[in-house]
Short mmCIF file of C-alpha atoms and ligand atoms in Angstrom, two decimals:
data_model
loop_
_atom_site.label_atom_id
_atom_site.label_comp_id
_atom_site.label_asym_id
_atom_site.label_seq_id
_atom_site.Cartn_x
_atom_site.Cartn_y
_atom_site.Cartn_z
CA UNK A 1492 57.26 -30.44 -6.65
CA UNK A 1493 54.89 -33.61 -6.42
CA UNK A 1494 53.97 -32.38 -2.85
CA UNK A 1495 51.81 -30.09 -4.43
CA UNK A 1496 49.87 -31.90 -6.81
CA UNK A 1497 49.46 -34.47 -3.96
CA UNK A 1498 48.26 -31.87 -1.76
CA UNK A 1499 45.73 -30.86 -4.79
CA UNK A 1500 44.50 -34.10 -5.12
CA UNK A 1501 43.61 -34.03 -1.31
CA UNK A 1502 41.99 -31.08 -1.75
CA UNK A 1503 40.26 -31.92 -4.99
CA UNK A 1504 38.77 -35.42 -2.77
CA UNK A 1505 37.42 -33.24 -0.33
CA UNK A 1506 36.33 -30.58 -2.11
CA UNK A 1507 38.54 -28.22 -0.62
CA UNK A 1508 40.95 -25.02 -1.45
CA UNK A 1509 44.57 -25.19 -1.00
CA UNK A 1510 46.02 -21.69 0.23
CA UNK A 1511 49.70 -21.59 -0.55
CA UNK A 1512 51.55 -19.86 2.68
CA UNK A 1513 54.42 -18.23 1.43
CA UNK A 1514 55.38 -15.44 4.61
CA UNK A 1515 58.87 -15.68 4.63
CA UNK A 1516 59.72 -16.86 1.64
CA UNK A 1517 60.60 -14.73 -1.74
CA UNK A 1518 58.83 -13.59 -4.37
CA UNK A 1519 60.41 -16.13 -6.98
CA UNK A 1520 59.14 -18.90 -5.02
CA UNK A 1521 55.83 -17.59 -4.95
CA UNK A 1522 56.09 -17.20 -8.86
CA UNK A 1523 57.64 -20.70 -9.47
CA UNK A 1524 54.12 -22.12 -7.38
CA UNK A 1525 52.24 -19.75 -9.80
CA UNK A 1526 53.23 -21.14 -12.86
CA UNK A 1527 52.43 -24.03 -11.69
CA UNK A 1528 48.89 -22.91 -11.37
CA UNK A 1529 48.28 -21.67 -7.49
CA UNK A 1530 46.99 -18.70 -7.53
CA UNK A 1531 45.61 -18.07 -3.44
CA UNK A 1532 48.31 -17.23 -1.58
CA UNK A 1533 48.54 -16.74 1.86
CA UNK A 1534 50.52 -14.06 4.32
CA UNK A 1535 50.49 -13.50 7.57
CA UNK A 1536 51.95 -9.52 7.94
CA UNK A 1537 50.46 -6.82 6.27
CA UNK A 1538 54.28 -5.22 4.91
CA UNK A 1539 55.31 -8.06 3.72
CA UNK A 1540 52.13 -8.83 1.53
CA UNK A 1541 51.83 -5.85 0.44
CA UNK A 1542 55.58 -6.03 -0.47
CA UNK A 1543 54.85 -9.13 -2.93
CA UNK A 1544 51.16 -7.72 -4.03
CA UNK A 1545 53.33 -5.09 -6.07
CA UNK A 1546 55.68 -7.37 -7.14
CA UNK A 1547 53.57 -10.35 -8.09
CA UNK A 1548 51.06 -11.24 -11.22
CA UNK A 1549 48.01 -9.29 -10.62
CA UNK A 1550 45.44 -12.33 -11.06
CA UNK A 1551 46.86 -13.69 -7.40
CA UNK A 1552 44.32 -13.74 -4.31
CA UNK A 1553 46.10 -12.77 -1.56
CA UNK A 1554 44.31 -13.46 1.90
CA UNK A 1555 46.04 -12.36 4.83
CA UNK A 1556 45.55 -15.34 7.09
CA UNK A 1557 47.85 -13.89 10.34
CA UNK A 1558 46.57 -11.14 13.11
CA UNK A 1559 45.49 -8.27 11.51
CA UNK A 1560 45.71 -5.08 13.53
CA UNK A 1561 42.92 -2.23 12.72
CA UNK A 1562 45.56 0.22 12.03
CA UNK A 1563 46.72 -1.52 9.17
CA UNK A 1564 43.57 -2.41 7.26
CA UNK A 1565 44.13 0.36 5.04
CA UNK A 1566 46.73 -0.89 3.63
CA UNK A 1567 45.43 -3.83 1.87
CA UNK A 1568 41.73 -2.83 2.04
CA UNK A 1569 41.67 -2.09 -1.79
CA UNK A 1570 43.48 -5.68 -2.61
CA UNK A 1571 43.13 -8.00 -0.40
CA UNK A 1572 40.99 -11.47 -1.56
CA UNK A 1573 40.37 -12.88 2.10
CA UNK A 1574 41.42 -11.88 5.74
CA UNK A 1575 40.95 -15.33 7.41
CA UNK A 1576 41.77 -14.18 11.44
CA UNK A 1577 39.01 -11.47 12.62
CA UNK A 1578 38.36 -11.80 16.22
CA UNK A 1579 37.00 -8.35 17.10
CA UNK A 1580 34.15 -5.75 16.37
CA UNK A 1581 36.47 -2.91 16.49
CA UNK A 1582 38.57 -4.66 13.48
CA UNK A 1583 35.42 -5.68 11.80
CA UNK A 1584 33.90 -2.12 11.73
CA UNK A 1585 37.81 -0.76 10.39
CA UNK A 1586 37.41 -3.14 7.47
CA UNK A 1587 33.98 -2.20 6.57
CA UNK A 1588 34.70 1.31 6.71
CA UNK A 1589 38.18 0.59 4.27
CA UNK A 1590 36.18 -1.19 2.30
CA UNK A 1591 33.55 0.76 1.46
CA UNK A 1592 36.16 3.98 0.34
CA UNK A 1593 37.04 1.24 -2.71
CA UNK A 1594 33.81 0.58 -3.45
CA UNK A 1595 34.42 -3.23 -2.80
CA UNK A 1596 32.99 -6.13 -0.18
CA UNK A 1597 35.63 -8.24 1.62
CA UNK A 1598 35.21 -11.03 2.74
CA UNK A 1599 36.38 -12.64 5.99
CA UNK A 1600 36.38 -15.15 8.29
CA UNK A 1601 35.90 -15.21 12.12
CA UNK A 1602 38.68 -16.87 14.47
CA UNK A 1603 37.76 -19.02 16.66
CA UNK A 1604 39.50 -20.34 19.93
CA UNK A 1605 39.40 -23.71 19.33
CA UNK A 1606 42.81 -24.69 20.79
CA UNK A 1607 43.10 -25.39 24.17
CA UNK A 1608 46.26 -23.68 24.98
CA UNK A 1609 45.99 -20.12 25.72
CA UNK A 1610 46.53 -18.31 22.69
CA UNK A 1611 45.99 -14.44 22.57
CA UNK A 1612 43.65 -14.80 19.09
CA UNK A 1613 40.24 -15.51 18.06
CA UNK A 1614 36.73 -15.62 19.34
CA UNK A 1615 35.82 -17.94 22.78
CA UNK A 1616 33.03 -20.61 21.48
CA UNK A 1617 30.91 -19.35 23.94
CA UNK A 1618 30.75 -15.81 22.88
CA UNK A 1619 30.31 -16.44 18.83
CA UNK A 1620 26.48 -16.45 18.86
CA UNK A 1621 26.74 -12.63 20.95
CA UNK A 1622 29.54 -11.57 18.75
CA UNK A 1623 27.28 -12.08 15.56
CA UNK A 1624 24.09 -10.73 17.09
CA UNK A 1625 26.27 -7.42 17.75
CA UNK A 1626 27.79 -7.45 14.08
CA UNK A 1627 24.23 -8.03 12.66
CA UNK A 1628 23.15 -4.94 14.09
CA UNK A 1629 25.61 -2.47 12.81
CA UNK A 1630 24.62 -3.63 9.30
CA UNK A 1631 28.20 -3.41 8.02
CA UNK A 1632 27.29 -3.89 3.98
CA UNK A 1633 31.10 -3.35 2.89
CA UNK A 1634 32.00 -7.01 4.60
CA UNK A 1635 30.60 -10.44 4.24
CA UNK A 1636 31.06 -13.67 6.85
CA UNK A 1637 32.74 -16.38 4.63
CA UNK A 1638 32.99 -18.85 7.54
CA UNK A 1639 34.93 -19.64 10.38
CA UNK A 1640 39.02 -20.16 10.96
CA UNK A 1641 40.95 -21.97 13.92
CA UNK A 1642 44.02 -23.02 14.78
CA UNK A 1643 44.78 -26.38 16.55
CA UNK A 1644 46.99 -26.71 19.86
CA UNK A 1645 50.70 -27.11 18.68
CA UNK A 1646 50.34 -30.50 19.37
CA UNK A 1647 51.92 -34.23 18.51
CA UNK A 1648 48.23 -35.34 19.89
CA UNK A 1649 46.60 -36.38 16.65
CA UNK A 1650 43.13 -37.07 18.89
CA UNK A 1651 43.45 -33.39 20.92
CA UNK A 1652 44.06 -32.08 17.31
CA UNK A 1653 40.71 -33.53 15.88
CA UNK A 1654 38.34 -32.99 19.01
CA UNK A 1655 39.63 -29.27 18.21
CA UNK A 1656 38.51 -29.34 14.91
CA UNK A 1657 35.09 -31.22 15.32
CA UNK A 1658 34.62 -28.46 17.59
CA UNK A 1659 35.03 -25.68 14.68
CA UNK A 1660 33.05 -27.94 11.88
CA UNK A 1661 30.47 -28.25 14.93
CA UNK A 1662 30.30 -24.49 15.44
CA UNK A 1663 30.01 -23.89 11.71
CA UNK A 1664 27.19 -26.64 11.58
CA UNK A 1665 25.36 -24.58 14.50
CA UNK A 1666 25.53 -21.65 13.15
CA UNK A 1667 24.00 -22.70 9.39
CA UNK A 1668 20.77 -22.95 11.06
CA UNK A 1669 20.16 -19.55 12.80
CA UNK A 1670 19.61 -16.46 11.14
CA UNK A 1671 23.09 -14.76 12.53
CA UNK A 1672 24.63 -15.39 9.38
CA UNK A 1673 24.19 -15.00 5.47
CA UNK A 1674 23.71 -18.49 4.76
CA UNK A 1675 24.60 -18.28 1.34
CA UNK A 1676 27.68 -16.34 1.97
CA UNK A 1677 29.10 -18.80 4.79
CA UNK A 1678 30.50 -21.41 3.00
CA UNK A 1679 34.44 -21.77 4.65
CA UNK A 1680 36.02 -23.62 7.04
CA UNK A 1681 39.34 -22.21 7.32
CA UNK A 1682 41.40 -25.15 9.09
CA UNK A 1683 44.60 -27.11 8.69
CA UNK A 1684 48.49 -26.48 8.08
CA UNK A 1685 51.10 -28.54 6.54
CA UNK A 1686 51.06 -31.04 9.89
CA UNK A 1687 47.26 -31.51 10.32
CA UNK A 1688 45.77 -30.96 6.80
CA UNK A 1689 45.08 -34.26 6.52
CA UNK A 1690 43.04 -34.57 9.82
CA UNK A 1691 41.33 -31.25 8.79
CA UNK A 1692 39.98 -32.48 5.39
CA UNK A 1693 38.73 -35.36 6.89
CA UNK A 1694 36.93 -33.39 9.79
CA UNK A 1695 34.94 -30.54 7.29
CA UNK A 1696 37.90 -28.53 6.40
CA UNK A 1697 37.14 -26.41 3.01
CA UNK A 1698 40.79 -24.34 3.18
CA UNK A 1699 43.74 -25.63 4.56
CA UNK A 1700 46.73 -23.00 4.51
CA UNK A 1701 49.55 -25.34 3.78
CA UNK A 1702 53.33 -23.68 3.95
CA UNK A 1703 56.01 -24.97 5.42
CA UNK A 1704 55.02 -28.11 2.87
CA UNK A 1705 55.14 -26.66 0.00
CA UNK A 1706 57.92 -24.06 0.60
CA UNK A 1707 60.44 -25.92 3.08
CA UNK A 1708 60.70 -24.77 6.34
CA UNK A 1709 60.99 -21.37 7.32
CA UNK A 1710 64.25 -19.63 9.31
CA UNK A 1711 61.87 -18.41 12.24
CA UNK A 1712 58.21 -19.54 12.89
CA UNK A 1713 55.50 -17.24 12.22
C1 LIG B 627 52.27 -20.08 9.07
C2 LIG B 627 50.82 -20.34 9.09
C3 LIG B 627 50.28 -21.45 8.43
C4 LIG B 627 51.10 -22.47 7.69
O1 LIG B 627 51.88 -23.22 8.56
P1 LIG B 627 52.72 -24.49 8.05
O2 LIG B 627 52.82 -25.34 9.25
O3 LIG B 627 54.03 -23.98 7.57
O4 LIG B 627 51.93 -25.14 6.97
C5 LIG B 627 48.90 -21.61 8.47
N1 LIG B 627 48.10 -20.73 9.12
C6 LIG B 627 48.59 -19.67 9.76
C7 LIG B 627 47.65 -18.74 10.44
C8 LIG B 627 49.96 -19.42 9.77
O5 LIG B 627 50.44 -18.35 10.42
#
């Protein structure tokens, strides 16, 4: 699989981290990556990751990386490494409160809009700075801000794609100097898939979530 260690060696230029995508895709292809030596894995539904958590070496980080409802939190909440797609205070609160029954801090990142066609996900630009102000006051100790995540528009524009992720990196940048985050905590920018890693380690990206790449293309998208 030379795809990999090419990917690695883009990440290891840029400093980055590669998380492997593997929704869809069995368990034995998960463990073949593995013993190769990836151990972040990504998923994007709470079943099915906690379907290959059980099955799976226990020194894997699992980060859910897809649309995480608050109803479901509990189901990972004692596991779970990183949950890359939080977009609301209500889901925030849910994982702090899940959290804190294990005894454990989990870390996530806020999604942001950054795409410009209308997707149903992630935080508008223009409401981050009010969105942390409200999270800083409810003092929720059982979570900690790792960074920010975005998607680009589904898009063959390689110059939409990168004004979309300047956009992110520029967010992130903004936010390092105020006090609405833990500066020592916020550290990620959670951006690129197998068709715009590239761009996105070039424009700040610290995580790309690279699938399709690594595991061949999937039988339905999503
Ligand atoms: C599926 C998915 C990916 C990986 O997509 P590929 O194009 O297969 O690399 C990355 N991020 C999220 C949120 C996903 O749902």
């Amino acid at each position: 699989m030379e795809i990999y260690t090419d990917i690695l060696a883009s990440c290891r230029e840029s400093n980055a981290k590669l998380v492997a995508v593997s929704k869809t895709k069995p368990a034995e292809q998960i463990k073949a990556l593995y013993d190769k030596g990836q151990r972040v894995f990504g998923e994007n539904k709470v079943q099915e990751l906690v379907e290959k958590q059980a099955l799976l070496p226990n020194d894997i980080n699992w980060h859910l990386i897809g649309h995480l409802q608050s109803n479901k939190v509990k189901y990972i909440a004692s596991f779970v490494d990183l949950i890359h797609a939080v977009d609301s205070i209500k889901l925030l609160k849910e994982i702090n409160k899940q959290a804190k029954k294990y005894d454990r801090t989990i870390d996530v990142l806020l999604q942001i809009k950054i795409a410009e066609e209308d997707s149903k996900f992630g935080i508008d630009p223009k409401e981050l700075n009010t969105f942390l102000d409200e999270i800083q006051q409810l003092s929720l100790d059982n979570i900690r801000i790792k960074g920010l995540m975005g998607m680009a528009t589904f898009t063959d524009d390689q110059a939409q794609v990168e004004t979309e992720f300047k956009l992110l990196k520029r967010l992130f940048d903004q936010l390092k100097n105020t006090d609405l985050i833990d500066m020592d905590a916020f550290t990620e920018i959670s951006m690129g898939m197998s068709g715009d890693y590239k761009l996105a380690l070039e424009t700040g990206s610290t995580m790309i979530r690279i699938g399709s790449l690594l595991f061949g293309s999937r039988d339905y998208p999503k």
